[in-house]
Amino acid sequence: MENYEQSKIGSKAHTVLHCIDLSSPDIHQSVSLLKQACLDCGFFYVINHGISQEFMDEVFTQSKRFFNLPLNEKIKVLRNEKHRGYTPLHDELLDPDTQVHGDYKEGYYIGVEVPEGDPESEKPFYGPNVWPAPDILPGWRETMDRFHQEALEVAKVVARIIALALDLNADFFDKPEILGEPIATLRLLHYEGQTSDPSKGIYGAGAHSDFGLITLLATDEVLGLQICKDKDAKPQIWEYVPPLKGAFIVNLGDMLERWSNCVFKSTLHRVLGNGRERYSVRLHFFFFFFIPDS
């Protein structure tokens, strides 16, 4: 399957993305398609990634259970200095030049679990997660822990194909002696049923590019994600990315753009609300170089 196209989504402009089948035995075709996607816009789909649709559905069900809690319960697990926990509506402002309010979304951060007291927990982005009380959301932590691990494995598979597309050894990003241990931050997101209006500076999520290596996005069927393939165009042209059930939408981050000498693209993207609630789950995959005090 070379690409995925949805011919009409109302009257909204949409993009066509390459689709990478991770179960394909033809690694040369996968590398070729991924490389073309990285040169074109830095966005593509991955399918047959090994996470079952049944489990993906369970993750979204559990995510909705959390966001449906009363606010006084959610703020008990408010985001801490290690970027773990709940972020309320308007808490984040991704494009301060154009937004009049923070993003019309709420979220929840989950990172690599490192117990408190472990020397590794002193590093940025490492430490214990914060979790809703098990009597409030039984099974919630177990579901998110498992998804975090499984999505991280998918990210590693994609990173190996990216390495080959850069004419590197497939295991280049697997070598901790070169890059350190990978960091993966899982984010559950809930966009309220608000209608965005760019002319008034109102967005579900403001325009931005991701800072890491790659991002994996699983989303429900509600349209909202837009990309701008040429951020310097006047005016900018924004296109919707159609949801594809069971797939991850993958985009490259600023780290990979720099490491590829700007050959691969980290593309500007945003979310517009259309009056319907929208749920998504993102895994940000990156490396953090920690240099200890001498």
CSV table of C-alpha atoms in Angstrom, one decimal:
chain,number,residue,atom,x,y,z
A,1,MET,CA,0.0,0.0,0.0
A,2,GLU,CA,1.8,3.2,-1.2
A,3,ASN,CA,-0.5,5.9,0.1
A,4,TYR,CA,-3.8,6.6,1.6
A,5,GLU,CA,-6.3,9.1,0.1
A,6,GLN,CA,-9.7,10.1,1.2
A,7,SER,CA,-11.2,11.8,-1.8
A,8,LYS,CA,-13.7,14.1,0.0
A,9,ILE,CA,-14.1,15.2,3.6
A,10,GLY,CA,-16.8,17.8,3.2
A,11,SER,CA,-15.2,20.8,1.5
A,12,LYS,CA,-12.0,20.7,3.6
A,13,ALA,CA,-8.6,20.5,1.9
A,14,HIS,CA,-6.8,17.3,2.9
A,15,THR,CA,-3.4,15.8,2.3
A,16,VAL,CA,-2.3,12.4,0.9
A,17,LEU,CA,0.3,10.5,3.0
A,18,HIS,CA,2.4,7.5,2.4
A,19,CYS,CA,1.5,4.4,4.3
A,20,ILE,CA,4.2,2.1,5.7
A,21,ASP,CA,3.2,-1.5,6.4
A,22,LEU,CA,5.4,-2.7,9.3
A,23,SER,CA,4.5,-6.3,8.6
A,24,SER,CA,5.8,-6.1,5.0
A,25,PRO,CA,8.8,-8.4,4.3
A,26,ASP,CA,9.9,-6.0,1.6
A,27,ILE,CA,12.2,-3.7,3.7
A,28,HIS,CA,13.5,-2.0,0.6
A,29,GLN,CA,10.0,-0.8,-0.3
A,30,SER,CA,9.4,0.3,3.3
A,31,VAL,CA,12.6,2.3,3.3
A,32,SER,CA,11.8,3.9,-0.1
A,33,LEU,CA,8.3,4.9,0.9
A,34,LEU,CA,9.4,6.3,4.3
A,35,LYS,CA,12.3,8.2,2.8
A,36,GLN,CA,9.9,9.8,0.2
A,37,ALA,CA,7.5,10.7,3.0
A,38,CYS,CA,10.3,12.3,5.1
A,39,LEU,CA,11.5,14.3,2.1
A,40,ASP,CA,7.9,15.4,1.2
A,41,CYS,CA,6.4,16.5,4.5
A,42,GLY,CA,7.7,14.4,7.4
A,43,PHE,CA,4.2,12.8,8.0
A,44,PHE,CA,3.1,9.3,7.2
A,45,TYR,CA,0.9,6.4,8.4
A,46,VAL,CA,2.2,3.1,9.8
A,47,ILE,CA,-0.2,0.1,9.8
A,48,ASN,CA,0.1,-3.5,11.0
A,49,HIS,CA,2.3,-2.3,13.8
A,50,GLY,CA,1.5,-5.2,16.2
A,51,ILE,CA,-0.8,-3.4,18.6
A,52,SER,CA,-4.3,-5.0,18.3
A,53,GLN,CA,-7.3,-2.9,17.5
A,54,GLU,CA,-9.0,-4.3,20.6
A,55,PHE,CA,-6.3,-3.0,22.8
A,56,MET,CA,-6.2,0.4,21.0
A,57,ASP,CA,-9.9,0.7,21.7
A,58,GLU,CA,-9.3,-0.1,25.4
A,59,VAL,CA,-6.7,2.6,25.6
A,60,PHE,CA,-9.2,5.2,24.3
A,61,THR,CA,-12.0,3.9,26.6
A,62,GLN,CA,-9.7,4.3,29.6
A,63,SER,CA,-8.6,7.7,28.4
A,64,LYS,CA,-12.2,8.9,28.2
A,65,ARG,CA,-12.8,7.5,31.7
A,66,PHE,CA,-10.1,9.8,33.1
A,67,PHE,CA,-11.2,12.9,31.3
A,68,ASN,CA,-14.8,12.3,32.3
A,69,LEU,CA,-13.8,12.6,36.0
A,70,PRO,CA,-14.8,15.7,37.9
A,71,LEU,CA,-12.2,18.5,37.7
A,72,ASN,CA,-11.5,18.2,41.5
A,73,GLU,CA,-10.4,14.6,40.9
A,74,LYS,CA,-8.2,15.4,37.9
A,75,ILE,CA,-6.3,18.2,39.6
A,76,LYS,CA,-5.2,15.7,42.3
A,77,VAL,CA,-2.8,14.5,39.7
A,78,LEU,CA,-1.8,17.8,38.3
A,79,ARG,CA,1.4,17.9,36.2
A,80,ASN,CA,4.5,18.1,38.3
A,81,GLU,CA,8.1,19.3,37.6
A,82,LYS,CA,8.9,16.0,35.9
A,83,HIS,CA,6.1,16.6,33.4
A,84,ARG,CA,3.9,13.8,34.7
A,85,GLY,CA,0.2,14.1,35.2
A,86,TYR,CA,-2.8,16.2,34.2
A,87,THR,CA,-2.8,19.5,32.2
A,88,PRO,CA,-6.1,21.4,32.3
A,89,LEU,CA,-7.8,23.3,29.6
A,90,HIS,CA,-5.8,26.4,28.3
A,91,ASP,CA,-2.7,25.2,30.3
A,92,GLU,CA,-0.5,25.0,27.2
A,93,LEU,CA,0.1,27.8,24.7
A,94,LEU,CA,1.9,26.4,21.6
A,95,ASP,CA,1.7,29.5,19.3
A,96,PRO,CA,1.7,32.6,21.4
A,97,ASP,CA,2.1,34.9,18.4
A,98,THR,CA,-1.4,34.0,17.1
A,99,GLN,CA,-3.3,32.4,20.0
A,100,VAL,CA,-5.4,34.6,22.3
A,101,HIS,CA,-6.0,31.7,24.7
A,102,GLY,CA,-4.1,28.5,25.6
A,103,ASP,CA,-5.0,25.3,23.7
A,104,TYR,CA,-8.6,24.1,23.9
A,105,LYS,CA,-7.5,20.7,25.2
A,106,GLU,CA,-6.7,18.9,28.4
A,107,GLY,CA,-4.0,16.2,28.6
A,108,TYR,CA,-2.2,13.7,30.7
A,109,TYR,CA,1.6,13.0,30.7
A,110,ILE,CA,3.1,9.5,31.3
A,111,GLY,CA,6.8,9.0,31.1
A,112,VAL,CA,9.5,6.4,31.6
A,113,GLU,CA,8.9,5.0,35.1
A,114,VAL,CA,11.9,5.4,37.3
A,115,PRO,CA,11.4,4.9,41.1
A,116,GLU,CA,11.9,7.8,43.4
A,117,GLY,CA,15.3,7.5,45.1
A,118,ASP,CA,16.9,5.9,42.1
A,119,PRO,CA,19.9,8.0,40.9
A,120,GLU,CA,18.4,8.0,37.4
A,121,SER,CA,15.3,9.8,38.7
A,122,GLU,CA,17.5,13.0,39.2
A,123,LYS,CA,17.8,13.4,35.4
A,124,PRO,CA,15.4,15.5,33.4
A,125,PHE,CA,12.4,13.6,32.0
A,126,TYR,CA,13.1,10.6,34.4
A,127,GLY,CA,11.2,9.8,37.6
A,128,PRO,CA,8.1,8.2,38.9
A,129,ASN,CA,4.8,8.7,37.2
A,130,VAL,CA,1.7,10.0,39.0
A,131,TRP,CA,-1.5,7.9,38.7
A,132,PRO,CA,-5.2,8.3,39.5
A,133,ALA,CA,-6.1,6.3,42.6
A,134,PRO,CA,-6.9,2.7,41.7
A,135,ASP,CA,-10.2,2.8,43.5
A,136,ILE,CA,-11.2,5.7,41.2
A,137,LEU,CA,-10.0,4.1,38.0
A,138,PRO,CA,-9.3,0.4,38.5
A,139,GLY,CA,-7.0,-1.0,35.8
A,140,TRP,CA,-6.1,2.4,34.4
A,141,ARG,CA,-2.4,2.4,35.3
A,142,GLU,CA,-1.9,-1.2,34.0
A,143,THR,CA,-3.5,-0.3,30.6
A,144,MET,CA,-1.4,2.9,30.2
A,145,ASP,CA,1.8,1.2,31.3
A,146,ARG,CA,1.3,-1.6,28.8
A,147,PHE,CA,0.4,0.8,26.0
A,148,HIS,CA,3.5,3.0,26.8
A,149,GLN,CA,5.7,-0.1,26.4
A,150,GLU,CA,4.1,-1.4,23.2
A,151,ALA,CA,4.0,2.0,21.5
A,152,LEU,CA,7.7,2.5,22.4
A,153,GLU,CA,8.5,-0.8,20.6
A,154,VAL,CA,6.6,0.5,17.5
A,155,ALA,CA,8.7,3.7,17.7
A,156,LYS,CA,11.9,1.7,17.7
A,157,VAL,CA,10.8,-0.3,14.6
A,158,VAL,CA,10.1,3.0,12.8
A,159,ALA,CA,13.4,4.4,14.0
A,160,ARG,CA,15.2,1.5,12.4
A,161,ILE,CA,13.6,2.1,9.0
A,162,ILE,CA,14.5,5.8,9.4
A,163,ALA,CA,18.1,4.8,10.0
A,164,LEU,CA,18.2,2.8,6.8
A,165,ALA,CA,16.6,5.7,4.9
A,166,LEU,CA,19.6,7.8,6.2
A,167,ASP,CA,22.0,5.2,4.9
A,168,LEU,CA,22.9,4.2,8.5
A,169,ASN,CA,22.9,0.8,10.1
A,170,ALA,CA,19.4,-0.3,11.1
A,171,ASP,CA,20.4,-0.4,14.8
A,172,PHE,CA,21.9,3.1,14.9
A,173,PHE,CA,19.2,4.4,17.2
A,174,ASP,CA,19.4,1.3,19.4
A,175,LYS,CA,22.9,2.0,20.6
A,176,PRO,CA,22.9,3.6,24.1
A,177,GLU,CA,26.7,4.1,23.9
A,178,ILE,CA,26.1,6.6,21.0
A,179,LEU,CA,22.8,8.3,21.8
A,180,GLY,CA,21.9,7.3,25.4
A,181,GLU,CA,18.7,5.6,26.4
A,182,PRO,CA,15.6,6.7,24.4
A,183,ILE,CA,12.9,8.7,26.2
A,184,ALA,CA,9.3,8.2,25.4
A,185,THR,CA,6.5,10.4,26.8
A,186,LEU,CA,3.0,9.3,26.3
A,187,ARG,CA,0.3,12.0,26.2
A,188,LEU,CA,-3.4,11.4,26.4
A,189,LEU,CA,-5.4,14.4,24.9
A,190,HIS,CA,-9.0,15.4,25.0
A,191,TYR,CA,-10.3,18.3,22.8
A,192,GLU,CA,-13.6,19.7,24.0
A,193,GLY,CA,-16.4,20.2,21.6
A,194,GLN,CA,-15.2,23.7,20.7
A,195,THR,CA,-15.1,25.3,17.2
A,196,SER,CA,-11.8,26.8,16.3
A,197,ASP,CA,-11.5,30.2,14.6
A,198,PRO,CA,-8.0,31.0,13.4
A,199,SER,CA,-9.1,34.5,12.5
A,200,LYS,CA,-9.8,35.1,16.2
A,201,GLY,CA,-6.8,33.2,17.5
A,202,ILE,CA,-8.8,30.2,18.8
A,203,TYR,CA,-7.3,26.8,18.2
A,204,GLY,CA,-7.6,23.3,19.6
A,205,ALA,CA,-3.8,23.2,19.5
A,206,GLY,CA,-1.7,26.1,18.2
A,207,ALA,CA,0.8,25.7,15.3
A,208,HIS,CA,4.1,24.0,16.3
A,209,SER,CA,6.6,21.4,15.3
A,210,ASP,CA,7.7,18.6,17.7
A,211,PHE,CA,11.1,18.8,19.3
A,212,GLY,CA,12.0,15.1,19.5
A,213,LEU,CA,13.0,12.4,17.0
A,214,ILE,CA,9.5,11.1,16.0
A,215,THR,CA,5.9,11.3,17.3
A,216,LEU,CA,3.4,8.5,17.0
A,217,LEU,CA,-0.3,9.6,17.0
A,218,ALA,CA,-3.4,7.4,17.5
A,219,THR,CA,-6.6,9.3,17.1
A,220,ASP,CA,-10.3,8.7,16.9
A,221,GLU,CA,-12.4,9.3,13.8
A,222,VAL,CA,-12.9,13.0,14.3
A,223,LEU,CA,-11.0,15.3,11.9
A,224,GLY,CA,-8.8,18.0,13.4
A,225,LEU,CA,-5.1,17.6,12.7
A,226,GLN,CA,-3.7,19.9,10.0
A,227,ILE,CA,-0.2,20.2,8.5
A,228,CYS,CA,1.5,23.1,6.7
A,229,LYS,CA,4.1,21.7,4.3
A,230,ASP,CA,5.7,25.0,3.7
A,231,LYS,CA,5.9,27.2,6.8
A,232,ASP,CA,7.4,30.1,4.8
A,233,ALA,CA,4.6,30.3,2.3
A,234,LYS,CA,2.5,33.5,2.2
A,235,PRO,CA,-0.2,32.7,2.9
A,236,GLN,CA,0.4,29.4,4.7
A,237,ILE,CA,-1.6,26.5,3.2
A,238,TRP,CA,-3.1,24.1,5.8
A,239,GLU,CA,-4.4,20.6,4.9
A,240,TYR,CA,-6.2,18.1,7.1
A,241,VAL,CA,-4.7,14.7,7.8
A,242,PRO,CA,-7.6,12.1,7.6
A,243,PRO,CA,-7.8,9.7,10.5
A,244,LEU,CA,-7.0,6.0,9.5
A,245,LYS,CA,-8.5,3.5,11.9
A,246,GLY,CA,-5.9,1.2,13.5
A,247,ALA,CA,-3.0,3.2,12.1
A,248,PHE,CA,-0.5,5.5,13.8
A,249,ILE,CA,0.1,8.9,12.2
A,250,VAL,CA,3.9,9.4,12.5
A,251,ASN,CA,5.7,12.8,12.2
A,252,LEU,CA,9.3,13.7,12.4
A,253,GLY,CA,10.6,16.1,15.0
A,254,ASP,CA,13.1,18.9,15.1
A,255,MET,CA,15.8,16.6,16.4
A,256,LEU,CA,15.7,14.4,13.4
A,257,GLU,CA,15.5,17.4,11.0
A,258,ARG,CA,18.8,18.7,12.5
A,259,TRP,CA,20.5,15.3,12.5
A,260,SER,CA,19.6,14.8,8.9
A,261,ASN,CA,21.1,18.2,8.0
A,262,CYS,CA,17.6,19.5,7.3
A,263,VAL,CA,17.1,16.9,4.5
A,264,PHE,CA,14.2,15.3,6.4
A,265,LYS,CA,11.4,17.7,7.4
A,266,SER,CA,9.9,18.5,10.8
A,267,THR,CA,6.6,20.0,9.7
A,268,LEU,CA,4.4,22.6,11.3
A,269,HIS,CA,1.1,21.2,12.5
A,270,ARG,CA,-2.0,22.3,14.5
A,271,VAL,CA,-5.4,21.1,15.6
A,272,LEU,CA,-8.7,22.8,14.7
A,273,GLY,CA,-11.9,22.0,16.7
A,274,ASN,CA,-15.1,21.5,14.7
A,275,GLY,CA,-17.6,21.4,17.5
A,276,ARG,CA,-17.1,17.7,18.2
A,277,GLU,CA,-15.1,16.1,21.0
A,278,ARG,CA,-11.9,14.6,19.9
A,279,TYR,CA,-9.5,12.1,21.6
A,280,SER,CA,-6.0,11.3,20.7
A,281,VAL,CA,-2.9,9.6,22.2
A,282,ARG,CA,0.6,10.7,21.3
A,283,LEU,CA,4.0,9.1,22.0
A,284,HIS,CA,6.9,11.5,21.7
A,285,PHE,CA,10.2,9.5,21.1
A,286,PHE,CA,13.5,11.3,21.6
A,287,PHE,CA,16.9,11.2,23.1
A,288,PHE,CA,18.3,13.3,25.9
A,289,PHE,CA,22.0,13.8,26.2
A,290,PHE,CA,22.9,13.9,29.9
A,291,ILE,CA,26.4,15.0,30.8
A,292,PRO,CA,27.2,14.4,34.5
A,293,ASP,CA,29.1,16.9,36.5
A,294,SER,CA,32.8,16.3,36.3
